[in-house]
GROMACS .gro file of C-alpha atoms in nm:
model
  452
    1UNK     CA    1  -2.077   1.229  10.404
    2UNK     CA    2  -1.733   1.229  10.353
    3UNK     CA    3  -1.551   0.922  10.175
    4UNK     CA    4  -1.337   0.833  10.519
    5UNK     CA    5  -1.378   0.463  10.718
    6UNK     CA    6  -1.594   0.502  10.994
    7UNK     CA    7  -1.819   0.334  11.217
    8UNK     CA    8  -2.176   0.516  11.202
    9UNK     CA    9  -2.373   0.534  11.484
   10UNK     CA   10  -2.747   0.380  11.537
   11UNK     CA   11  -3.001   0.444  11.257
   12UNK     CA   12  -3.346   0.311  11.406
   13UNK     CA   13  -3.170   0.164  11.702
   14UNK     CA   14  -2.962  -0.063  11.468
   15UNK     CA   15  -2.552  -0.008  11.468
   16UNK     CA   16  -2.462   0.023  11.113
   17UNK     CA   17  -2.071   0.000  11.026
   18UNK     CA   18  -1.916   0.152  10.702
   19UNK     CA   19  -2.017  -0.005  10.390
   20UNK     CA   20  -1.847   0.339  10.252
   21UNK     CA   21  -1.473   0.394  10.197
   22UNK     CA   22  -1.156   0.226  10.257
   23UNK     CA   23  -0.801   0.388  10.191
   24UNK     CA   24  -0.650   0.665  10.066
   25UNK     CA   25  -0.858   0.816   9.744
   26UNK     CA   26  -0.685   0.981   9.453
   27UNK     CA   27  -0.818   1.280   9.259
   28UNK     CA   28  -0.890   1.212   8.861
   29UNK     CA   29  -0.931   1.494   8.591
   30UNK     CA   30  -1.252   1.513   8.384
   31UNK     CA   31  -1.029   1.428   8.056
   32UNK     CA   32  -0.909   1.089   8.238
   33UNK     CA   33  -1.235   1.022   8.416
   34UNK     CA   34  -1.374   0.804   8.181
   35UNK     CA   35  -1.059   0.583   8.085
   36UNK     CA   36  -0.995   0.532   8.463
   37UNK     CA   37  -1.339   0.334   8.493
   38UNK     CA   38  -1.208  -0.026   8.437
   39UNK     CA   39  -1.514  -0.163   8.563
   40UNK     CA   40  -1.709  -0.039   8.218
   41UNK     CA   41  -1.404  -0.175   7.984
   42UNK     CA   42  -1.412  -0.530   8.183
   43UNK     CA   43  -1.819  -0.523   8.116
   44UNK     CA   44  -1.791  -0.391   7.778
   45UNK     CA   45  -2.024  -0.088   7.854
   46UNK     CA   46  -2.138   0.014   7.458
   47UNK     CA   47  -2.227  -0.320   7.410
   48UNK     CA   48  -2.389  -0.319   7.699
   49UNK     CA   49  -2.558  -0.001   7.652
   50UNK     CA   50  -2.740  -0.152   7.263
   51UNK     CA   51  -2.973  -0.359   7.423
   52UNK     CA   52  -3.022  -0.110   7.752
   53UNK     CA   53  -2.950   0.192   7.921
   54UNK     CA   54  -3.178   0.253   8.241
   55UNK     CA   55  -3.477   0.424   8.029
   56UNK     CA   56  -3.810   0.464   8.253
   57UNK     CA   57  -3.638   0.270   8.571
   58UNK     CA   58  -3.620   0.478   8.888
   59UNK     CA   59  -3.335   0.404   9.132
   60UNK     CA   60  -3.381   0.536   9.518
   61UNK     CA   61  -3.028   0.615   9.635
   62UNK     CA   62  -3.100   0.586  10.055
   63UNK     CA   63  -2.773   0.785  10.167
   64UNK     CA   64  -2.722   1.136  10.217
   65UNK     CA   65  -2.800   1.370   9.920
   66UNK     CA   66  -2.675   1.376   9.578
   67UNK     CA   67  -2.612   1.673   9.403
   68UNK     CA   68  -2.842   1.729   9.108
   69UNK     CA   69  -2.603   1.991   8.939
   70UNK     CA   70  -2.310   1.790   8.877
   71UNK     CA   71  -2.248   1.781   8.553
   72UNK     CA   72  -2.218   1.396   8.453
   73UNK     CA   73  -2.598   1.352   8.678
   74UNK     CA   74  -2.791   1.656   8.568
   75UNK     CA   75  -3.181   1.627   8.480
   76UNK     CA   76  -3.160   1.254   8.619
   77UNK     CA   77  -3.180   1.380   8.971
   78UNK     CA   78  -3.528   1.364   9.113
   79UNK     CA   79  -3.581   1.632   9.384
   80UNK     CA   80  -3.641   1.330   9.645
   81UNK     CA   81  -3.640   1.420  10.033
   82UNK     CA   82  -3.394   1.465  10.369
   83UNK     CA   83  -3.556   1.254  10.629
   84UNK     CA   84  -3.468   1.575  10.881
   85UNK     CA   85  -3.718   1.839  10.774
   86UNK     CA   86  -3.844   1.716  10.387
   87UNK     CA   87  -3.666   1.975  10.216
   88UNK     CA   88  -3.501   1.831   9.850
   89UNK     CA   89  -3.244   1.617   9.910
   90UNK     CA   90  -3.084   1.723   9.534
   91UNK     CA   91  -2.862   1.981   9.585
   92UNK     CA   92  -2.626   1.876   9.820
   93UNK     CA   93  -2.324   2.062   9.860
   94UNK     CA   94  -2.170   1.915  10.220
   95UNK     CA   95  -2.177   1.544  10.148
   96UNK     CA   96  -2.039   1.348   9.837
   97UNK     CA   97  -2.094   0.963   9.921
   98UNK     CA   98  -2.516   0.981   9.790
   99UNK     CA   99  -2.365   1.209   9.461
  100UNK     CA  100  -2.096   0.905   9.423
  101UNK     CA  101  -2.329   0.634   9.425
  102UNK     CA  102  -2.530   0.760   9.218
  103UNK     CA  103  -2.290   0.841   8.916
  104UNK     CA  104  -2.190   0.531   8.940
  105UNK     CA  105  -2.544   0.439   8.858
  106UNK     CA  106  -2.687   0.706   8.608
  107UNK     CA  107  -2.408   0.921   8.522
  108UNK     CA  108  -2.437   1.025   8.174
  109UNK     CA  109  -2.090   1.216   8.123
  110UNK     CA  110  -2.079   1.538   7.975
  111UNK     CA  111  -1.891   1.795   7.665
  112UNK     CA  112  -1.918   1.716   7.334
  113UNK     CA  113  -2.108   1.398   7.299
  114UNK     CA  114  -2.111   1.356   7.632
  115UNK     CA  115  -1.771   1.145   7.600
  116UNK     CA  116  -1.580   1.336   7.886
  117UNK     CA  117  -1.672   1.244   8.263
  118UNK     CA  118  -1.839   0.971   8.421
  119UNK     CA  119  -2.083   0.697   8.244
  120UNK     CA  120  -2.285   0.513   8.496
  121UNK     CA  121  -2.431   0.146   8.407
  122UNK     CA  122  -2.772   0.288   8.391
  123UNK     CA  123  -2.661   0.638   8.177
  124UNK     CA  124  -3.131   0.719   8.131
  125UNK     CA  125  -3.236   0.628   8.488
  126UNK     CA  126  -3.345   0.869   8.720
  127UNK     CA  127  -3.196   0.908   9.089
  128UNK     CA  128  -3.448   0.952   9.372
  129UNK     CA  129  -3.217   1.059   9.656
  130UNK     CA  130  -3.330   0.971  10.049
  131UNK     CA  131  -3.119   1.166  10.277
  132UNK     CA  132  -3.142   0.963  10.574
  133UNK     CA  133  -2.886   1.177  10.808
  134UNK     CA  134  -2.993   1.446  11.039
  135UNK     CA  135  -2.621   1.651  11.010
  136UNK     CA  136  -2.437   1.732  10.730
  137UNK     CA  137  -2.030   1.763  10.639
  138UNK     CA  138  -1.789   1.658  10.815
  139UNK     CA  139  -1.682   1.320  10.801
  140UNK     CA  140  -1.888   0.969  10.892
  141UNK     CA  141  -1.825   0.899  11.248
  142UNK     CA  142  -1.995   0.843  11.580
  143UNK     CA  143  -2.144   1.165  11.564
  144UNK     CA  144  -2.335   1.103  11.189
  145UNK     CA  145  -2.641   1.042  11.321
  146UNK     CA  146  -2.979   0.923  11.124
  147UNK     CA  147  -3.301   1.130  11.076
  148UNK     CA  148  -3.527   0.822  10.987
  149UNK     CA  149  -3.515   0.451  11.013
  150UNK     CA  150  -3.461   0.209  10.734
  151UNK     CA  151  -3.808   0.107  10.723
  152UNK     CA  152  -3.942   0.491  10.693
  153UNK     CA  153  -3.729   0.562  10.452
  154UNK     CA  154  -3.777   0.231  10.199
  155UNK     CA  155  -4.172   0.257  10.236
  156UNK     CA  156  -4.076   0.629  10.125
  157UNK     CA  157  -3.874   0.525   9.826
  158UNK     CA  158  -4.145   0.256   9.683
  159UNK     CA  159  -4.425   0.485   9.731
  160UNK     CA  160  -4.234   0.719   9.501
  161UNK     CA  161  -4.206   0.460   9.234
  162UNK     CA  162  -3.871   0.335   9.296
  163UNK     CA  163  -3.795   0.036   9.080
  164UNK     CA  164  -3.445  -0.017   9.254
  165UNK     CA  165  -3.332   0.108   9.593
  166UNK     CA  166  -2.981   0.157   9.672
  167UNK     CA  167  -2.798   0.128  10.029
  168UNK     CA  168  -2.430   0.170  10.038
  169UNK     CA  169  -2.425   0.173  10.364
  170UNK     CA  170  -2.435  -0.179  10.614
  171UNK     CA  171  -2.583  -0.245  10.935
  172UNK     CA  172  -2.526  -0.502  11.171
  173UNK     CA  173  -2.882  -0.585  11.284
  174UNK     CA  174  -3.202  -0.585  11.143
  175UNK     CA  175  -3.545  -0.585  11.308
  176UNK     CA  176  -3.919  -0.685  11.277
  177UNK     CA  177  -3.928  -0.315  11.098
  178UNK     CA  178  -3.722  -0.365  10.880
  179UNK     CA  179  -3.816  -0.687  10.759
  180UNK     CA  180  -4.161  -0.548  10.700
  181UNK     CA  181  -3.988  -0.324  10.482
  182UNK     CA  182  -3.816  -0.547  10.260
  183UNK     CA  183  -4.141  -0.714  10.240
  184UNK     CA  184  -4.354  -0.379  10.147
  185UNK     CA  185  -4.099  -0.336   9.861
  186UNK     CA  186  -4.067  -0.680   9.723
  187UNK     CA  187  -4.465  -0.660   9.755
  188UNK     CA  188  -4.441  -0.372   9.509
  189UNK     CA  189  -4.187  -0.532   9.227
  190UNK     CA  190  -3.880  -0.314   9.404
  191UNK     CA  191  -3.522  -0.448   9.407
  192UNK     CA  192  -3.332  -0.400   9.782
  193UNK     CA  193  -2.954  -0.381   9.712
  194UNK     CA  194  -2.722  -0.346   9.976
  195UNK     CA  195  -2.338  -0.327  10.037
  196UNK     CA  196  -2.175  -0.593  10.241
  197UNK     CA  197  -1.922  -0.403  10.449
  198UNK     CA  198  -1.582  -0.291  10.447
  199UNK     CA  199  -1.455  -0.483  10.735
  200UNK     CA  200  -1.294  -0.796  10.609
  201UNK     CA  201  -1.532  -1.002  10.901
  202UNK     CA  202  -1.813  -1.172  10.852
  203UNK     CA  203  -2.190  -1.021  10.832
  204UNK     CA  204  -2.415  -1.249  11.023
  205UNK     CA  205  -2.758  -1.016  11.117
  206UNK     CA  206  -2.761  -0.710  10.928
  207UNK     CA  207  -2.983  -0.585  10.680
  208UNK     CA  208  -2.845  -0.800  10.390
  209UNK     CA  209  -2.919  -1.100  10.602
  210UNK     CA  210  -3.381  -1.053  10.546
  211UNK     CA  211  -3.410  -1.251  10.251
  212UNK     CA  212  -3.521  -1.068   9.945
  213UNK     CA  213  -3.220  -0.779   9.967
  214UNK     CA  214  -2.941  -0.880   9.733
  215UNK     CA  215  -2.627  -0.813   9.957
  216UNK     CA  216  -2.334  -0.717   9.739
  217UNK     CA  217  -1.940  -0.786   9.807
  218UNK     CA  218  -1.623  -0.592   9.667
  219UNK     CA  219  -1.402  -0.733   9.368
  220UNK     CA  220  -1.114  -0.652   9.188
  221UNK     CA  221  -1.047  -0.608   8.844
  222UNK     CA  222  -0.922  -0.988   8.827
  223UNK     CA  223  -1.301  -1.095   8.922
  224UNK     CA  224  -1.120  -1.180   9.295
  225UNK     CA  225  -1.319  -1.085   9.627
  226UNK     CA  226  -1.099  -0.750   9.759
  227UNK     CA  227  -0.980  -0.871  10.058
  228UNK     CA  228  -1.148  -0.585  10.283
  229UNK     CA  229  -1.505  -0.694  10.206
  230UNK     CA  230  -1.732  -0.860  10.458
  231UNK     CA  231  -1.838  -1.202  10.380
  232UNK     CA  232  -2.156  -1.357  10.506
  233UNK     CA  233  -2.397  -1.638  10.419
  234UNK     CA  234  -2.635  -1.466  10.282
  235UNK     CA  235  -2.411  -1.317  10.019
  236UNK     CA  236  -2.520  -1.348   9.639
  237UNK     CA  237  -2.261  -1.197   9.462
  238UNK     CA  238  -1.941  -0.990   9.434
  239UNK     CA  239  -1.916  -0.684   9.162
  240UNK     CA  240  -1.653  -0.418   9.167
  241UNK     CA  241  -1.541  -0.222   9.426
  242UNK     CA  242  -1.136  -0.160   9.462
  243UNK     CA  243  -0.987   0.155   9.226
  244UNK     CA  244  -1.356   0.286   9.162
  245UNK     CA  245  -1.359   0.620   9.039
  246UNK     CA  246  -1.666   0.850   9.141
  247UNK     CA  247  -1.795   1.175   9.103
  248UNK     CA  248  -1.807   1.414   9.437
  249UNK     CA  249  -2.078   1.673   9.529
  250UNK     CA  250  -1.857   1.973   9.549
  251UNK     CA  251  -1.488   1.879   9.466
  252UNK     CA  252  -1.388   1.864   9.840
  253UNK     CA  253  -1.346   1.539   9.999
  254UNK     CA  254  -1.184   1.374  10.313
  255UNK     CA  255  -0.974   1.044  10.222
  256UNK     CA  256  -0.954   0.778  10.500
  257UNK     CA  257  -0.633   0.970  10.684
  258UNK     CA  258  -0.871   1.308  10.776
  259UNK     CA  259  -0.642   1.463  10.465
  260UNK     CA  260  -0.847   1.727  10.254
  261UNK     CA  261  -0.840   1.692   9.859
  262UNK     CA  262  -1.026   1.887   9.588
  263UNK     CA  263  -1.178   1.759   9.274
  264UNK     CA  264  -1.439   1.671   9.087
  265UNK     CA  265  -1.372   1.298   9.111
  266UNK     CA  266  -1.203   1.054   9.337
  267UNK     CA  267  -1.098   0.697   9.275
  268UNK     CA  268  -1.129   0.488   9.593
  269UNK     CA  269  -1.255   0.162   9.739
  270UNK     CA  270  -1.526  -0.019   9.931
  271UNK     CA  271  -1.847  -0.251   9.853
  272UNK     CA  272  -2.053   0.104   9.844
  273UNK     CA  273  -1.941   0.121   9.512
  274UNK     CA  274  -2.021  -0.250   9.447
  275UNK     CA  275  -2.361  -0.195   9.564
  276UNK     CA  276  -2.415   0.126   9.314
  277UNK     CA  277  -2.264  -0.090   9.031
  278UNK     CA  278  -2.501  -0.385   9.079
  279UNK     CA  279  -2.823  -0.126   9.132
  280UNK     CA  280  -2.721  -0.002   8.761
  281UNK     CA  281  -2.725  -0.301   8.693
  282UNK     CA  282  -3.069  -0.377   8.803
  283UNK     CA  283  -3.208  -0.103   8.625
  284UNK     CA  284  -3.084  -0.202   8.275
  285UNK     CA  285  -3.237  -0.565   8.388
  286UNK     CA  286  -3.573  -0.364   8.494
  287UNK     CA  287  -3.576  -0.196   8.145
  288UNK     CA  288  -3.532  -0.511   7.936
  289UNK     CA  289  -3.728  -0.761   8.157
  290UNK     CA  290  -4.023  -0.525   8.332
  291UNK     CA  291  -4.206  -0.802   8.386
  292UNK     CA  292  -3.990  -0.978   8.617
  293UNK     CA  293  -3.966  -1.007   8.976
  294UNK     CA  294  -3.700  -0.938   9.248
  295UNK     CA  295  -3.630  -1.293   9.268
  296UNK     CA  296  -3.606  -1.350   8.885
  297UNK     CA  297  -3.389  -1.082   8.818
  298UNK     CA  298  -3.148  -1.185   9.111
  299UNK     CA  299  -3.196  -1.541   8.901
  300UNK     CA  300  -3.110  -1.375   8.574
  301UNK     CA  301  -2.753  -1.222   8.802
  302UNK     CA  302  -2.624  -1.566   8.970
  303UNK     CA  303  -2.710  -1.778   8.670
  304UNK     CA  304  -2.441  -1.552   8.470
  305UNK     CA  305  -2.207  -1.458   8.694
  306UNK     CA  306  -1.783  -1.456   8.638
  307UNK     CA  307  -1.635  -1.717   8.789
  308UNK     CA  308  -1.235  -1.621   8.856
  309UNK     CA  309  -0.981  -1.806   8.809
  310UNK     CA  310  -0.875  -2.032   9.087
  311UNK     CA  311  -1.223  -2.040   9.261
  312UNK     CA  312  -1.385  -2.355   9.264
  313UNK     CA  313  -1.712  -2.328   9.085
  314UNK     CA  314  -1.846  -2.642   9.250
  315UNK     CA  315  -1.815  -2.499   9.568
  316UNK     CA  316  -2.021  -2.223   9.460
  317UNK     CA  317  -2.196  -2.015   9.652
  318UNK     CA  318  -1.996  -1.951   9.964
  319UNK     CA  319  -1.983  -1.690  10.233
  320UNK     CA  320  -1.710  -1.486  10.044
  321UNK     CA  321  -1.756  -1.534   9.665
  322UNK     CA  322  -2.157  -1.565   9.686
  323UNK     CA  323  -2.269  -1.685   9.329
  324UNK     CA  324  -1.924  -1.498   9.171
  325UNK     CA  325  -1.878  -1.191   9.036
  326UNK     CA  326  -2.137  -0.937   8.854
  327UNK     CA  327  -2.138  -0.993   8.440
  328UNK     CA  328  -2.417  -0.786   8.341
  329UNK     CA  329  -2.397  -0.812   7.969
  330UNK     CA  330  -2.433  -1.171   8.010
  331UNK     CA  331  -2.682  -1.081   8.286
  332UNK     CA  332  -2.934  -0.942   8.013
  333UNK     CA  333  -2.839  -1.145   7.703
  334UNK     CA  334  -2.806  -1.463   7.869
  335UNK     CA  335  -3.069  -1.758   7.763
  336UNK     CA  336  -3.183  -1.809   8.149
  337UNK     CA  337  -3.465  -1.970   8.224
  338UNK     CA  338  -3.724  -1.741   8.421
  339UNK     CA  339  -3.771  -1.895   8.711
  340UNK     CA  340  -3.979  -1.884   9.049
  341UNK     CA  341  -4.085  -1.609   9.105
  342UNK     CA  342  -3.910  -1.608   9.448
  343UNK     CA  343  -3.552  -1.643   9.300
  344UNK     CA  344  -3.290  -1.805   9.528
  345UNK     CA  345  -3.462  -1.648   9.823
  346UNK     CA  346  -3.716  -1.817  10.095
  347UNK     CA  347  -3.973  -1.553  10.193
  348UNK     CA  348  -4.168  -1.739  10.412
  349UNK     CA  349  -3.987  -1.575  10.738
  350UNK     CA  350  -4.067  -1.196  10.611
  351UNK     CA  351  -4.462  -1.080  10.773
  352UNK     CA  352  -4.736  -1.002  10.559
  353UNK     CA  353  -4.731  -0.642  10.415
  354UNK     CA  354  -4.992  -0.406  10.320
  355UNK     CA  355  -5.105  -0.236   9.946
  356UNK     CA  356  -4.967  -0.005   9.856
  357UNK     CA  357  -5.193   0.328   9.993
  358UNK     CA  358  -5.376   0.003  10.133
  359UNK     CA  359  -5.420  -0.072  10.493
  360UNK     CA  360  -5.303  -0.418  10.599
  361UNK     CA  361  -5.485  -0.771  10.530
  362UNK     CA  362  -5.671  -0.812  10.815
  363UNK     CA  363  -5.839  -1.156  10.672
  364UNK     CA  364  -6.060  -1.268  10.973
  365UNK     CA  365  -6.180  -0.919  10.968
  366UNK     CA  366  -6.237  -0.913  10.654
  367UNK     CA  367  -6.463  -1.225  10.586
  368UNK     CA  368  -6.654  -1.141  10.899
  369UNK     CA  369  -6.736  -0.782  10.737
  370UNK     CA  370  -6.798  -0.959  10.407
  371UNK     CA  371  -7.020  -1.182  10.511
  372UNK     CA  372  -7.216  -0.972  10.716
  373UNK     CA  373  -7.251  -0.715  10.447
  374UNK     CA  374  -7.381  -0.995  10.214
  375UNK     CA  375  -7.661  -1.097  10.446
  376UNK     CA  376  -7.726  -0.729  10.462
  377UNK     CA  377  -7.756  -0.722  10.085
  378UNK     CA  378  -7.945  -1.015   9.985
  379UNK     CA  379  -8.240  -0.929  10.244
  380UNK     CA  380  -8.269  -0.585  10.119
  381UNK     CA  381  -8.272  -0.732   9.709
  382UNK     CA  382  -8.536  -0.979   9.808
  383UNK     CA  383  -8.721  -0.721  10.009
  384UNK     CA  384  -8.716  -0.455   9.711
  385UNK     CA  385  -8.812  -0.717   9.469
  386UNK     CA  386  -9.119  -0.869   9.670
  387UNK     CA  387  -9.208  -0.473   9.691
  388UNK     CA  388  -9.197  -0.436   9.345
  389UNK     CA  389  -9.422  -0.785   9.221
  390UNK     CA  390  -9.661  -0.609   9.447
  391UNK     CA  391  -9.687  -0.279   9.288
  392UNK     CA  392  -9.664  -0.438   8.947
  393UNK     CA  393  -9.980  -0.692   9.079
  394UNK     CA  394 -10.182  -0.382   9.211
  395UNK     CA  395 -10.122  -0.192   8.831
  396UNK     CA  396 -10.218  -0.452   8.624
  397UNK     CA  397 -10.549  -0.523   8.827
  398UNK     CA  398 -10.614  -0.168   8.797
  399UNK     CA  399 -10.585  -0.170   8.450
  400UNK     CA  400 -10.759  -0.485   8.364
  401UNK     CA  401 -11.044  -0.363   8.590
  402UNK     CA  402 -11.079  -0.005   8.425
  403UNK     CA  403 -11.103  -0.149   8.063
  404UNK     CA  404 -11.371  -0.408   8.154
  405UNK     CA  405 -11.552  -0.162   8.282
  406UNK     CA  406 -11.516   0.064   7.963
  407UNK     CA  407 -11.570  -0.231   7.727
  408UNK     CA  408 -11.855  -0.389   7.877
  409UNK     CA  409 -12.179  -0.479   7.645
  410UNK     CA  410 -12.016  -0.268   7.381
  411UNK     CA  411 -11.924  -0.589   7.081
  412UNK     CA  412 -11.617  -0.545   6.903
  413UNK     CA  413 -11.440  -0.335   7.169
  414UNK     CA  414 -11.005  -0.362   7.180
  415UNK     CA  415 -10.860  -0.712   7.385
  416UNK     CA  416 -10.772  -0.585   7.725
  417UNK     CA  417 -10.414  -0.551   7.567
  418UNK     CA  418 -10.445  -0.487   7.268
  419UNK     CA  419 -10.462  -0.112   7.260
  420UNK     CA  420 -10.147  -0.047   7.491
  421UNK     CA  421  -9.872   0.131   7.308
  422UNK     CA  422  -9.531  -0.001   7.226
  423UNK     CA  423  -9.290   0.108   7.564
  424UNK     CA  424  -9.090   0.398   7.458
  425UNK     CA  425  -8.718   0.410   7.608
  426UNK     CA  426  -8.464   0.677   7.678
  427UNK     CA  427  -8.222   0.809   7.415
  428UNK     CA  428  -7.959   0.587   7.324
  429UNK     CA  429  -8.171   0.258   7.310
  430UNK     CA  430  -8.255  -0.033   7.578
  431UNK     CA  431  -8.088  -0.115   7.805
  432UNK     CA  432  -7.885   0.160   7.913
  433UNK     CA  433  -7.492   0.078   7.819
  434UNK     CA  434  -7.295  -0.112   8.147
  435UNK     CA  435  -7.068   0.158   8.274
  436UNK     CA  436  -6.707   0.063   8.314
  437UNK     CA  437  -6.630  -0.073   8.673
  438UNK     CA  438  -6.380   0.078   8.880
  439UNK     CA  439  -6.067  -0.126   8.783
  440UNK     CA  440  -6.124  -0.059   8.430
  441UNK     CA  441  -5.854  -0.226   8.227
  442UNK     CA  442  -5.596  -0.262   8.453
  443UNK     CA  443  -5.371  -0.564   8.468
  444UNK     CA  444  -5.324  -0.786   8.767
  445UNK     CA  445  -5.049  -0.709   8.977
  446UNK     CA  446  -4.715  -0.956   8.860
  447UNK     CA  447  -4.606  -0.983   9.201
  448UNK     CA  448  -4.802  -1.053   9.486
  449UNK     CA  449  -4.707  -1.048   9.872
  450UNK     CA  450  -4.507  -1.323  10.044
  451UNK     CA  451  -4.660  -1.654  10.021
  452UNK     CA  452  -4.698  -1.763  10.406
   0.00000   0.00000   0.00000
């Protein structure tokens, strides 16, 4: 995917419009790369990166693919999957939107010390990259067309062991599928970020709108909304997105004009970026605070957020400034209360989801089956224990009749017990050790479906 403004077409029958690029992008040398991120200087990354850096959290990157070689991102690529045939999606060499997003998430820089190059937010986490296109190069227009829905492709990402998922890229409408989705990951402890949109309209039905995704807007390095980002209602919060610099898959990008630059990074615009940003940002959370839920680390986000100057915190949130703008420092340092466990969201709306490698809750079903196989049960216990009184009956009367008939008129002959010897028992003493149940020690899960 190249980093050029265009309208994609349907991906599971649902329109999606760029969430990608905006403008013309600039190449950046590796020596400048790292001063040119603003974004890290405003957040003060190394302070940042003391109390976390990503370590253990997995962040799905559903896009096209990222390119595991580059050098700020190699060994944190995981070899992940293209929805078209489920080859690696790794080593892309077309494309460079998935490889952008994802330095801005887990870049680690490279050279001596690795000061040169990009730093992402989340510099240990690993990238699981979800091609979702069935083409490759060429810019994103009408003809970019998807090789598997949303929903496909998030169950996909949390049965990998996503902790985050990333999607810098927005749709317009959102279906029964999808919500189901949202639900199955939320379900499984999984943050949903997605990108707001680069048209400077408002967002009323897309994807961001299911509660339970955090939907992301674009700001500027004064903490103001860029003024090409969608707003919309369901909008939590704005991080940066205008002058981002990113790393591309193989030095060879379109910007917005069809013109053809080379480099190994490009500076540009749009609320992908914002989207990557926060999803680093989610990981250093996950690291921290493992513990938490969706909806408590969205809590831990809007309860620290940088207000800009001008905007009226009273009025707070709004369709354009959500909550205000991404401080993640303060995000994981903050003294903020924990919360519900739902966060600022209302789940009730989003259908029941299965377990994971589970089928679904079918509860009726269920108690019928349950009941039934008690009944089963108890009448075959009571039937084997009534069996066995009997046979215990019939011994002892044998036994009790066979030494009468050996002691009888003989004086001084053993009670009719008292001769029998002491039971003797298996190896390892009486009774047998319990054997440990199925679940063994294993902790009960921290979040549980949607309460209904």
């Amino acid at each position: 995917m190249r980093f050029a403004h265009r309208t994609l077409r349907a991906i599971g029958g649902a329109a999606m419009v760029g969430a990608l690029v905006l403008g013309t992008a600039s190449a950046a040398s590796a020596d400048a790369t790292r001063n040119s991120q603003w974004q890290n200087k405003a957040f003060d990354i190394d302070a940042i990166h003391k109390v976390a850096t990503g370590k253990g959290v997995t962040v799905a990157v559903l896009d096209d693919g990222v390119d595991g070689t580059q050098a700020d991102l190699k060994g944190n690529v995981l070899d992940g999957t293209r929805c078209k045939d489920g080859q690696p999606a790794n080593r892309e060499t077309l494309d460079d939107h998935g490889t952008g997003m994802a330095s801005l998430i887990a870049a680690h820089g490279h050279g001596a010390g690795n000061s040169q190059g990009l730093l992402g937010l989340a510099p240990d986490a690993k990238i699981l990259p979800v091609d979702i296109y069935s083409t490759e190069g060429g810019a994103v227009d009408e003809e970019k067309e998807a090789a598997c829905n949303w929903s496909k492709a998030i169950h996909y990402a949390v049965d990998q062991g996503a902790d985050v998922i990333n999607i810098s890229v927005s749709q317009n409408y959102s279906g029964q599928g999808d919500k189901e989705a949202i639900a199955y990951a939320l379900a499984h402890n999984v943050v949903v970020v997605q990108s707001s949109g680069n048209a400077g309209v408002e967002e009323r039905d897309g994807l961001g709108s299911v509660p339970g995704v955090t939907q992301v807007g674009g700001s500027t390095q004064s903490g103001t909304v860029w003024e090409e980002s969608n707003s919309s209602k369901d909008l939590l919060f704005t991080a940066p997105g205008k002058d981002i610099t990113v790393a591309t898959a193989n030095g060879d990008y379109d910007d917005a004009a069809g013109n053809s630059h080379q480099g190994d990074y490009l500076t540009t615009d749009g609320t992908s970026m914002s989207a990557a940003i926060t999803s680093g940002t989610f990981a250093l959370l996950k690291q921290k605070y493992p513990d938490y839920t969706p909806g408590q680390l969205v809590n831990r986000i809007i309860k620290s957020t940088y207000i800009a100057k001008g905007v009226d915190k009273a009025k707070l949130p709004d369709a354009t400034h959500g909550y205000g703008d991404l401080s993640p420092l303060k995000a994981l340092t903050a003294d903020i209360p924990k919360g519900g466990e739902n966060g600022p969201w209302d789940l009730s709306a989003l259908p029941k989801t299965a377990d994971k490698g589970k089928p679904a809750d079918n509860s009726s079903d269920n108690a019928s089956s349950s009941s039934e196989d008690g009944g089963s049960n108890t009448l075959l216990y009571v039937g084997i224990g009534i069996g066995a009184l009997v046979v215990i009956a019939v011994i002892i009367v044998i036994i009790v009749v066979s030494r009468n008939k050996n002691n009888r008129g003989g004086p001084g002959g053993p009670g009719a017990l008292g001769t029998m010897p002491p039971p003797t028992y298996q190896q390892g003493g009486y009774p047998p050790q319990q054997q440990p149940g199925p679940y063994g020690q294993q902790q009960p899960p921290q979040w549980g479906p949607p309460r209904q």
